Amino acid sequence: AQSVTQLDSHVSVSEGTPVLLRCNYSSSYSPSLFWYVQHPNKGLQLLLKYTSAATLVKGINGFEAEFKKSETSFHLTKPSAHMSDAAEYFCVVSDPRDTGRRALTFGSGTRLQVQP
Amino acid sequence: EAQVTQNPRYLITVTGKKLTVTCSQNMNHEYMSWYRQDPGLGLRQIYYSMNVEVTDKGDVPEGYKVSRKEKRNFPLILESPSPNQTSLYFCASSQTRNRDIQYFGAGTRLSVL
């Protein structure tokens, strides 16, 4: 079984300051991990993915995430927030061994608010 | 432009009145899936389809039906909607060989009164 816990339901930052969105996962195997972003009234868009290559993963729009196996974490960061980053962010895990359903297990989401 | 199109975007209906939410993708993807999104629960998979005529239950299939008669279309059917099916629904598609990267539609917000 796999699960994802996003530690903050809401995060508020000022424009130009760093962003940290926290995610812990649980799985009995080496998982694939993702961050998806959902802007208001839009579908979800893939930000970045980890699939057992480099532990520091760079994504779109200046975001990156670091896979830490010892801490079972996959936190999302960005050095400087922009107003356009305001959205809901989902941490997602899947089982790379699953050649069938390959279900994505979503965290409950973190709403990022960026103050001017 | 590569996209997943859902219709309608918004729907208000009454208990028991059958409805269909359509989903179409233009990327020739084999794999398609339906999710529902509820506050504090993230997205949960309702049904998925590995290819034409191949569908299977996800985590929360009760009260829903799907069909996959053509590769590009994957409609979600609520035969007798109930208020607990009020939710935001997303259709997604991906290549079979890279199912981790799914492309999502813009969502359908459904209210069942």
mmCIF file with all atom_site columns, N, CA and C in Angstrom, chain A residues 32 34 36 38 41-46 49 51 88 90 94-96 98-109, chain B residues 9-10 31 35 37 39-45 48 50 57-59 88 90 98-107:
data_model
loop_
_atom_site.group_PDB
_atom_site.id
_atom_site.type_symbol
_atom_site.label_atom_id
_atom_site.label_alt_id
_atom_site.label_comp_id
_atom_site.label_asym_id
_atom_site.label_entity_id
_atom_site.label_seq_id
_atom_site.pdbx_PDB_ins_code
_atom_site.Cartn_x
_atom_site.Cartn_y
_atom_site.Cartn_z
_atom_site.occupancy
_atom_site.B_iso_or_equiv
_atom_site.pdbx_formal_charge
_atom_site.auth_seq_id
_atom_site.auth_comp_id
_atom_site.auth_asym_id
_atom_site.auth_atom_id
_atom_site.pdbx_PDB_model_num
ATOM 1   N N  . SER A 1 32  ? 7.555   6.063  -7.379  1.00 0.00 ? 32  SER A N  1
ATOM 2   C CA . SER A 1 32  ? 7.636   7.242  -8.237  1.00 0.00 ? 32  SER A CA 1
ATOM 3   C C  . SER A 1 32  ? 6.861   8.348  -7.530  1.00 0.00 ? 32  SER A C  1
ATOM 4   N N  . PHE A 1 34  ? 5.608   12.602 -7.547  1.00 0.00 ? 34  PHE A N  1
ATOM 5   C CA . PHE A 1 34  ? 5.288   13.716 -8.433  1.00 0.00 ? 34  PHE A CA 1
ATOM 6   C C  . PHE A 1 34  ? 4.744   14.881 -7.603  1.00 0.00 ? 34  PHE A C  1
ATOM 7   N N  . TYR A 1 36  ? 1.938   17.858 -8.694  1.00 0.00 ? 36  TYR A N  1
ATOM 8   C CA . TYR A 1 36  ? 1.034   18.436 -9.673  1.00 0.00 ? 36  TYR A CA 1
ATOM 9   C C  . TYR A 1 36  ? 0.542   19.771 -9.123  1.00 0.00 ? 36  TYR A C  1
ATOM 10  N N  . GLN A 1 38  ? -2.581  22.784 -9.546  1.00 0.00 ? 38  GLN A N  1
ATOM 11  C CA . GLN A 1 38  ? -3.919  23.074 -10.057 1.00 0.00 ? 38  GLN A CA 1
ATOM 12  C C  . GLN A 1 38  ? -4.214  24.551 -9.847  1.00 0.00 ? 38  GLN A C  1
ATOM 13  N N  . ASN A 1 41  ? -9.864  26.863 -11.433 1.00 0.00 ? 41  ASN A N  1
ATOM 14  C CA . ASN A 1 41  ? -10.704 26.515 -12.583 1.00 0.00 ? 41  ASN A CA 1
ATOM 15  C C  . ASN A 1 41  ? -9.931  25.871 -13.726 1.00 0.00 ? 41  ASN A C  1
ATOM 16  N N  . LYS A 1 42  ? -8.825  25.240 -13.387 1.00 0.00 ? 42  LYS A N  1
ATOM 17  C CA . LYS A 1 42  ? -8.037  24.546 -14.400 1.00 0.00 ? 42  LYS A CA 1
ATOM 18  C C  . LYS A 1 42  ? -7.827  23.097 -13.986 1.00 0.00 ? 42  LYS A C  1
ATOM 19  N N  . GLY A 1 43  ? -7.436  22.277 -14.965 1.00 0.00 ? 43  GLY A N  1
ATOM 20  C CA . GLY A 1 43  ? -7.047  20.911 -14.651 1.00 0.00 ? 43  GLY A CA 1
ATOM 21  C C  . GLY A 1 43  ? -5.683  20.875 -14.000 1.00 0.00 ? 43  GLY A C  1
ATOM 22  N N  . LEU A 1 44  ? -5.259  19.667 -13.623 1.00 0.00 ? 44  LEU A N  1
ATOM 23  C CA . LEU A 1 44  ? -3.964  19.521 -12.980 1.00 0.00 ? 44  LEU A CA 1
ATOM 24  C C  . LEU A 1 44  ? -2.854  19.460 -14.026 1.00 0.00 ? 44  LEU A C  1
ATOM 25  N N  . GLN A 1 45  ? -1.720  20.020 -13.649 1.00 0.00 ? 45  GLN A N  1
ATOM 26  C CA . GLN A 1 45  ? -0.567  20.047 -14.537 1.00 0.00 ? 45  GLN A CA 1
ATOM 27  C C  . GLN A 1 45  ? 0.636   19.482 -13.802 1.00 0.00 ? 45  GLN A C  1
ATOM 28  N N  . LEU A 1 46  ? 1.396   18.632 -14.480 1.00 0.00 ? 46  LEU A N  1
ATOM 29  C CA . LEU A 1 46  ? 2.587   18.053 -13.862 1.00 0.00 ? 46  LEU A CA 1
ATOM 30  C C  . LEU A 1 46  ? 3.669   19.119 -13.687 1.00 0.00 ? 46  LEU A C  1
ATOM 31  N N  . LYS A 1 49  ? 8.701   15.249 -11.570 1.00 0.00 ? 49  LYS A N  1
ATOM 32  C CA . LYS A 1 49  ? 8.563   13.857 -11.178 1.00 0.00 ? 49  LYS A CA 1
ATOM 33  C C  . LYS A 1 49  ? 9.916   13.296 -10.741 1.00 0.00 ? 49  LYS A C  1
ATOM 34  N N  . THR A 1 51  ? 11.803  9.566  -10.420 1.00 0.00 ? 51  THR A N  1
ATOM 35  C CA . THR A 1 51  ? 11.661  8.154  -10.788 1.00 0.00 ? 51  THR A CA 1
ATOM 36  C C  . THR A 1 51  ? 12.971  7.408  -10.592 1.00 0.00 ? 51  THR A C  1
ATOM 37  N N  . GLU A 1 88  ? -3.224  25.373 -6.004  1.00 0.00 ? 88  GLU A N  1
ATOM 38  C CA . GLU A 1 88  ? -3.211  24.221 -5.108  1.00 0.00 ? 88  GLU A CA 1
ATOM 39  C C  . GLU A 1 88  ? -2.212  23.210 -5.647  1.00 0.00 ? 88  GLU A C  1
ATOM 40  N N  . PHE A 1 90  ? -0.441  19.338 -5.341  1.00 0.00 ? 90  PHE A N  1
ATOM 41  C CA . PHE A 1 90  ? -0.682  17.968 -4.895  1.00 0.00 ? 90  PHE A CA 1
ATOM 42  C C  . PHE A 1 90  ? 0.596   17.147 -5.010  1.00 0.00 ? 90  PHE A C  1
ATOM 43  N N  . SER A 1 94  ? 3.133   6.850  -6.997  1.00 0.00 ? 94  SER A N  1
ATOM 44  C CA . SER A 1 94  ? 2.643   5.675  -7.727  1.00 0.00 ? 94  SER A CA 1
ATOM 45  C C  . SER A 1 94  ? 3.674   4.560  -7.602  1.00 0.00 ? 94  SER A C  1
ATOM 46  N N  . ASP A 1 95  ? 3.242   3.361  -7.902  1.00 0.00 ? 95  ASP A N  1
ATOM 47  C CA . ASP A 1 95  ? 4.090   2.174  -7.812  1.00 0.00 ? 95  ASP A CA 1
ATOM 48  C C  . ASP A 1 95  ? 4.652   1.863  -9.188  1.00 0.00 ? 95  ASP A C  1
ATOM 49  N N  . PRO A 1 96  ? 5.947   2.058  -9.405  1.00 0.00 ? 96  PRO A N  1
ATOM 50  C CA . PRO A 1 96  ? 6.522   1.822  -10.738 1.00 0.00 ? 96  PRO A CA 1
ATOM 51  C C  . PRO A 1 96  ? 6.492   0.352  -11.150 1.00 0.00 ? 96  PRO A C  1
ATOM 52  N N  . ASP A 1 98  ? 3.843   -1.482 -10.968 1.00 0.00 ? 98  ASP A N  1
ATOM 53  C CA . ASP A 1 98  ? 2.469   -1.777 -11.392 1.00 0.00 ? 98  ASP A CA 1
ATOM 54  C C  . ASP A 1 98  ? 2.350   -1.595 -12.899 1.00 0.00 ? 98  ASP A C  1
ATOM 55  N N  . THR A 1 99  ? 2.256   -2.691 -13.599 1.00 0.00 ? 99  THR A N  1
ATOM 56  C CA . THR A 1 99  ? 2.134   -2.599 -15.060 1.00 0.00 ? 99  THR A CA 1
ATOM 57  C C  . THR A 1 99  ? 0.666   -2.574 -15.489 1.00 0.00 ? 99  THR A C  1
ATOM 58  N N  . GLY A 1 100 ? -0.220  -2.607 -14.513 1.00 0.00 ? 100 GLY A N  1
ATOM 59  C CA . GLY A 1 100 ? -1.641  -2.591 -14.845 1.00 0.00 ? 100 GLY A CA 1
ATOM 60  C C  . GLY A 1 100 ? -2.254  -1.238 -14.593 1.00 0.00 ? 100 GLY A C  1
ATOM 61  N N  . ARG A 1 101 ? -2.935  -1.133 -13.486 1.00 0.00 ? 101 ARG A N  1
ATOM 62  C CA . ARG A 1 101 ? -3.701  0.066  -13.195 1.00 0.00 ? 101 ARG A CA 1
ATOM 63  C C  . ARG A 1 101 ? -2.822  1.307  -13.029 1.00 0.00 ? 101 ARG A C  1
ATOM 64  N N  . ARG A 1 102 ? -1.678  1.151  -12.387 1.00 0.00 ? 102 ARG A N  1
ATOM 65  C CA . ARG A 1 102 ? -0.770  2.275  -12.110 1.00 0.00 ? 102 ARG A CA 1
ATOM 66  C C  . ARG A 1 102 ? -1.556  3.458  -11.557 1.00 0.00 ? 102 ARG A C  1
ATOM 67  N N  . ALA A 1 103 ? -2.244  3.228  -10.448 1.00 0.00 ? 103 ALA A N  1
ATOM 68  C CA . ALA A 1 103 ? -3.029  4.292  -9.840  1.00 0.00 ? 103 ALA A CA 1
ATOM 69  C C  . ALA A 1 103 ? -2.116  5.358  -9.263  1.00 0.00 ? 103 ALA A C  1
ATOM 70  N N  . LEU A 1 104 ? -2.541  6.586  -9.399  1.00 0.00 ? 104 LEU A N  1
ATOM 71  C CA . LEU A 1 104 ? -1.871  7.700  -8.733  1.00 0.00 ? 104 LEU A CA 1
ATOM 72  C C  . LEU A 1 104 ? -2.571  7.920  -7.400  1.00 0.00 ? 104 LEU A C  1
ATOM 73  N N  . THR A 1 105 ? -1.796  7.957  -6.325  1.00 0.00 ? 105 THR A N  1
ATOM 74  C CA . THR A 1 105 ? -2.348  8.251  -5.010  1.00 0.00 ? 105 THR A CA 1
ATOM 75  C C  . THR A 1 105 ? -2.017  9.694  -4.674  1.00 0.00 ? 105 THR A C  1
ATOM 76  N N  . PHE A 1 106 ? -3.059  10.494 -4.492  1.00 0.00 ? 106 PHE A N  1
ATOM 77  C CA . PHE A 1 106 ? -2.893  11.929 -4.281  1.00 0.00 ? 106 PHE A CA 1
ATOM 78  C C  . PHE A 1 106 ? -2.902  12.262 -2.799  1.00 0.00 ? 106 PHE A C  1
ATOM 79  N N  . GLY A 1 107 ? -2.088  13.249 -2.434  1.00 0.00 ? 107 GLY A N  1
ATOM 80  C CA . GLY A 1 107 ? -2.229  13.859 -1.125  1.00 0.00 ? 107 GLY A CA 1
ATOM 81  C C  . GLY A 1 107 ? -3.456  14.745 -1.117  1.00 0.00 ? 107 GLY A C  1
ATOM 82  N N  . SER A 1 108 ? -3.763  15.305 0.041   1.00 0.00 ? 108 SER A N  1
ATOM 83  C CA . SER A 1 108 ? -4.979  16.099 0.186   1.00 0.00 ? 108 SER A CA 1
ATOM 84  C C  . SER A 1 108 ? -4.828  17.520 -0.346  1.00 0.00 ? 108 SER A C  1
ATOM 85  N N  . GLY A 1 109 ? -3.620  17.903 -0.730  1.00 0.00 ? 109 GLY A N  1
ATOM 86  C CA . GLY A 1 109 ? -3.411  19.201 -1.347  1.00 0.00 ? 109 GLY A CA 1
ATOM 87  C C  . GLY A 1 109 ? -2.942  20.275 -0.381  1.00 0.00 ? 109 GLY A C  1
ATOM 88  N N  . ARG B 2 9   ? -18.771 21.656 -18.274 1.00 0.00 ? 9   ARG B N  1
ATOM 89  C CA . ARG B 2 9   ? -17.883 22.126 -17.214 1.00 0.00 ? 9   ARG B CA 1
ATOM 90  C C  . ARG B 2 9   ? -18.632 22.273 -15.896 1.00 0.00 ? 9   ARG B C  1
ATOM 91  N N  . TYR B 2 10  ? -19.897 22.620 -15.976 1.00 0.00 ? 10  TYR B N  1
ATOM 92  C CA . TYR B 2 10  ? -20.733 22.787 -14.785 1.00 0.00 ? 10  TYR B CA 1
ATOM 93  C C  . TYR B 2 10  ? -22.072 22.125 -15.035 1.00 0.00 ? 10  TYR B C  1
ATOM 94  N N  . TYR B 2 31  ? -4.495  4.852  -22.260 1.00 0.00 ? 31  TYR B N  1
ATOM 95  C CA . TYR B 2 31  ? -4.975  4.821  -20.884 1.00 0.00 ? 31  TYR B CA 1
ATOM 96  C C  . TYR B 2 31  ? -5.800  6.069  -20.573 1.00 0.00 ? 31  TYR B C  1
ATOM 97  N N  . TYR B 2 35  ? -11.410 10.700 -12.134 1.00 0.00 ? 35  TYR B N  1
ATOM 98  C CA . TYR B 2 35  ? -11.183 10.975 -10.728 1.00 0.00 ? 35  TYR B CA 1
ATOM 99  C C  . TYR B 2 35  ? -12.288 11.902 -10.210 1.00 0.00 ? 35  TYR B C  1
ATOM 100 N N  . GLN B 2 37  ? -12.684 14.829 -7.060  1.00 0.00 ? 37  GLN B N  1
ATOM 101 C CA . GLN B 2 37  ? -11.913 15.622 -6.107  1.00 0.00 ? 37  GLN B CA 1
ATOM 102 C C  . GLN B 2 37  ? -12.854 16.198 -5.067  1.00 0.00 ? 37  GLN B C  1
ATOM 103 N N  . PRO B 2 39  ? -12.962 18.147 -1.064  1.00 0.00 ? 39  PRO B N  1
ATOM 104 C CA . PRO B 2 39  ? -12.106 18.927 -0.160  1.00 0.00 ? 39  PRO B CA 1
ATOM 105 C C  . PRO B 2 39  ? -11.444 18.057 0.906   1.00 0.00 ? 39  PRO B C  1
ATOM 106 N N  . GLY B 2 40  ? -10.125 18.214 1.046   1.00 0.00 ? 40  GLY B N  1
ATOM 107 C CA . GLY B 2 40  ? -9.392  17.476 2.062   1.00 0.00 ? 40  GLY B CA 1
ATOM 108 C C  . GLY B 2 40  ? -9.085  16.036 1.721   1.00 0.00 ? 40  GLY B C  1
ATOM 109 N N  . LEU B 2 41  ? -9.536  15.577 0.562   1.00 0.00 ? 41  LEU B N  1
ATOM 110 C CA . LEU B 2 41  ? -9.328  14.168 0.190   1.00 0.00 ? 41  LEU B CA 1
ATOM 111 C C  . LEU B 2 41  ? -8.452  14.003 -1.041  1.00 0.00 ? 41  LEU B C  1
ATOM 112 N N  . GLY B 2 42  ? -8.047  15.082 -1.669  1.00 0.00 ? 42  GLY B N  1
ATOM 113 C CA . GLY B 2 42  ? -7.271  14.954 -2.897  1.00 0.00 ? 42  GLY B CA 1
ATOM 114 C C  . GLY B 2 42  ? -8.142  14.379 -4.014  1.00 0.00 ? 42  GLY B C  1
ATOM 115 N N  . LEU B 2 43  ? -7.507  13.709 -4.953  1.00 0.00 ? 43  LEU B N  1
ATOM 116 C CA . LEU B 2 43  ? -8.239  13.070 -6.054  1.00 0.00 ? 43  LEU B CA 1
ATOM 117 C C  . LEU B 2 43  ? -8.297  11.575 -5.819  1.00 0.00 ? 43  LEU B C  1
ATOM 118 N N  . ARG B 2 44  ? -9.445  11.003 -6.076  1.00 0.00 ? 44  ARG B N  1
ATOM 119 C CA . ARG B 2 44  ? -9.607  9.559  -5.944  1.00 0.00 ? 44  ARG B CA 1
ATOM 120 C C  . ARG B 2 44  ? -10.096 8.985  -7.268  1.00 0.00 ? 44  ARG B C  1
ATOM 121 N N  . GLN B 2 45  ? -9.511  7.874  -7.643  1.00 0.00 ? 45  GLN B N  1
ATOM 122 C CA . GLN B 2 45  ? -9.829  7.294  -8.938  1.00 0.00 ? 45  GLN B CA 1
ATOM 123 C C  . GLN B 2 45  ? -11.155 6.556  -8.900  1.00 0.00 ? 45  GLN B C  1
ATOM 124 N N  . TYR B 2 48  ? -10.918 3.321  -14.554 1.00 0.00 ? 48  TYR B N  1
ATOM 125 C CA . TYR B 2 48  ? -9.871  3.529  -15.526 1.00 0.00 ? 48  TYR B CA 1
ATOM 126 C C  . TYR B 2 48  ? -10.059 2.568  -16.691 1.00 0.00 ? 48  TYR B C  1
ATOM 127 N N  . MET B 2 50  ? -7.623  0.673  -19.784 1.00 0.00 ? 50  MET B N  1
ATOM 128 C CA . MET B 2 50  ? -6.298  0.437  -20.359 1.00 0.00 ? 50  MET B CA 1
ATOM 129 C C  . MET B 2 50  ? -6.329  0.575  -21.888 1.00 0.00 ? 50  MET B C  1
ATOM 130 N N  . LYS B 2 57  ? -12.509 -1.018 -12.238 1.00 0.00 ? 57  LYS B N  1
ATOM 131 C CA . LYS B 2 57  ? -12.833 -0.147 -11.121 1.00 0.00 ? 57  LYS B CA 1
ATOM 132 C C  . LYS B 2 57  ? -11.585 0.452  -10.497 1.00 0.00 ? 57  LYS B C  1
ATOM 133 N N  . GLY B 2 58  ? -11.757 1.690  -10.040 1.00 0.00 ? 58  GLY B N  1
ATOM 134 C CA . GLY B 2 58  ? -10.728 2.327  -9.253  1.00 0.00 ? 58  GLY B CA 1
ATOM 135 C C  . GLY B 2 58  ? -11.043 2.201  -7.777  1.00 0.00 ? 58  GLY B C  1
ATOM 136 N N  . ASP B 2 59  ? -10.800 3.268  -7.035  1.00 0.00 ? 59  ASP B N  1
ATOM 137 C CA . ASP B 2 59  ? -10.999 3.237  -5.583  1.00 0.00 ? 59  ASP B CA 1
ATOM 138 C C  . ASP B 2 59  ? -12.434 3.502  -5.150  1.00 0.00 ? 59  ASP B C  1
ATOM 139 N N  . LEU B 2 88  ? -16.178 17.540 -7.814  1.00 0.00 ? 88  LEU B N  1
ATOM 140 C CA . LEU B 2 88  ? -15.460 18.021 -8.990  1.00 0.00 ? 88  LEU B CA 1
ATOM 141 C C  . LEU B 2 88  ? -14.812 16.810 -9.649  1.00 0.00 ? 88  LEU B C  1
ATOM 142 N N  . PHE B 2 90  ? -12.592 14.925 -12.737 1.00 0.00 ? 90  PHE B N  1
ATOM 143 C CA . PHE B 2 90  ? -11.539 15.104 -13.718 1.00 0.00 ? 90  PHE B CA 1
ATOM 144 C C  . PHE B 2 90  ? -11.346 13.839 -14.536 1.00 0.00 ? 90  PHE B C  1
ATOM 145 N N  . ASN B 2 98  ? 3.813   5.117  -20.210 1.00 0.00 ? 98  ASN B N  1
ATOM 146 C CA . ASN B 2 98  ? 4.230   6.181  -19.299 1.00 0.00 ? 98  ASN B CA 1
ATOM 147 C C  . ASN B 2 98  ? 3.020   6.697  -18.533 1.00 0.00 ? 98  ASN B C  1
ATOM 148 N N  . ARG B 2 99  ? 2.380   5.757  -17.818 1.00 0.00 ? 99  ARG B N  1
ATOM 149 C CA . ARG B 2 99  ? 1.112   6.103  -17.186 1.00 0.00 ? 99  ARG B CA 1
ATOM 150 C C  . ARG B 2 99  ? 1.273   7.047  -16.008 1.00 0.00 ? 99  ARG B C  1
ATOM 151 N N  . ASP B 2 100 ? 2.489   7.225  -15.544 1.00 0.00 ? 100 ASP B N  1
ATOM 152 C CA . ASP B 2 100 ? 2.695   8.153  -14.436 1.00 0.00 ? 100 ASP B CA 1
ATOM 153 C C  . ASP B 2 100 ? 2.362   9.585  -14.832 1.00 0.00 ? 100 ASP B C  1
ATOM 154 N N  . ILE B 2 101 ? 2.595   9.925  -16.078 1.00 0.00 ? 101 ILE B N  1
ATOM 155 C CA . ILE B 2 101 ? 2.380   11.305 -16.510 1.00 0.00 ? 101 ILE B CA 1
ATOM 156 C C  . ILE B 2 101 ? 1.018   11.373 -17.167 1.00 0.00 ? 101 ILE B C  1
ATOM 157 N N  . GLN B 2 102 ? 0.065   11.869 -16.416 1.00 0.00 ? 102 GLN B N  1
ATOM 158 C CA . GLN B 2 102 ? -1.305  11.929 -16.906 1.00 0.00 ? 102 GLN B CA 1
ATOM 159 C C  . GLN B 2 102 ? -1.667  13.363 -17.250 1.00 0.00 ? 102 GLN B C  1
ATOM 160 N N  . TYR B 2 103 ? -2.449  13.510 -18.303 1.00 0.00 ? 103 TYR B N  1
ATOM 161 C CA . TYR B 2 103 ? -2.914  14.806 -18.774 1.00 0.00 ? 103 TYR B CA 1
ATOM 162 C C  . TYR B 2 103 ? -4.374  14.946 -18.362 1.00 0.00 ? 103 TYR B C  1
ATOM 163 N N  . PHE B 2 104 ? -4.672  16.056 -17.707 1.00 0.00 ? 104 PHE B N  1
ATOM 164 C CA . PHE B 2 104 ? -5.992  16.223 -17.113 1.00 0.00 ? 104 PHE B CA 1
ATOM 165 C C  . PHE B 2 104 ? -6.848  17.202 -17.897 1.00 0.00 ? 104 PHE B C  1
ATOM 166 N N  . GLY B 2 105 ? -8.142  16.923 -17.908 1.00 0.00 ? 105 GLY B N  1
ATOM 167 C CA . GLY B 2 105 ? -9.099  17.882 -18.392 1.00 0.00 ? 105 GLY B CA 1
ATOM 168 C C  . GLY B 2 105 ? -9.292  19.002 -17.378 1.00 0.00 ? 105 GLY B C  1
ATOM 169 N N  . ALA B 2 106 ? -10.100 19.996 -17.744 1.00 0.00 ? 106 ALA B N  1
ATOM 170 C CA . ALA B 2 106 ? -10.290 21.169 -16.891 1.00 0.00 ? 106 ALA B CA 1
ATOM 171 C C  . ALA B 2 106 ? -11.277 20.934 -15.757 1.00 0.00 ? 106 ALA B C  1
ATOM 172 N N  . GLY B 2 107 ? -11.966 19.797 -15.789 1.00 0.00 ? 107 GLY B N  1
ATOM 173 C CA . GLY B 2 107 ? -12.859 19.466 -14.679 1.00 0.00 ? 107 GLY B CA 1
ATOM 174 C C  . GLY B 2 107 ? -14.313 19.740 -14.974 1.00 0.00 ? 107 GLY B C  1
#
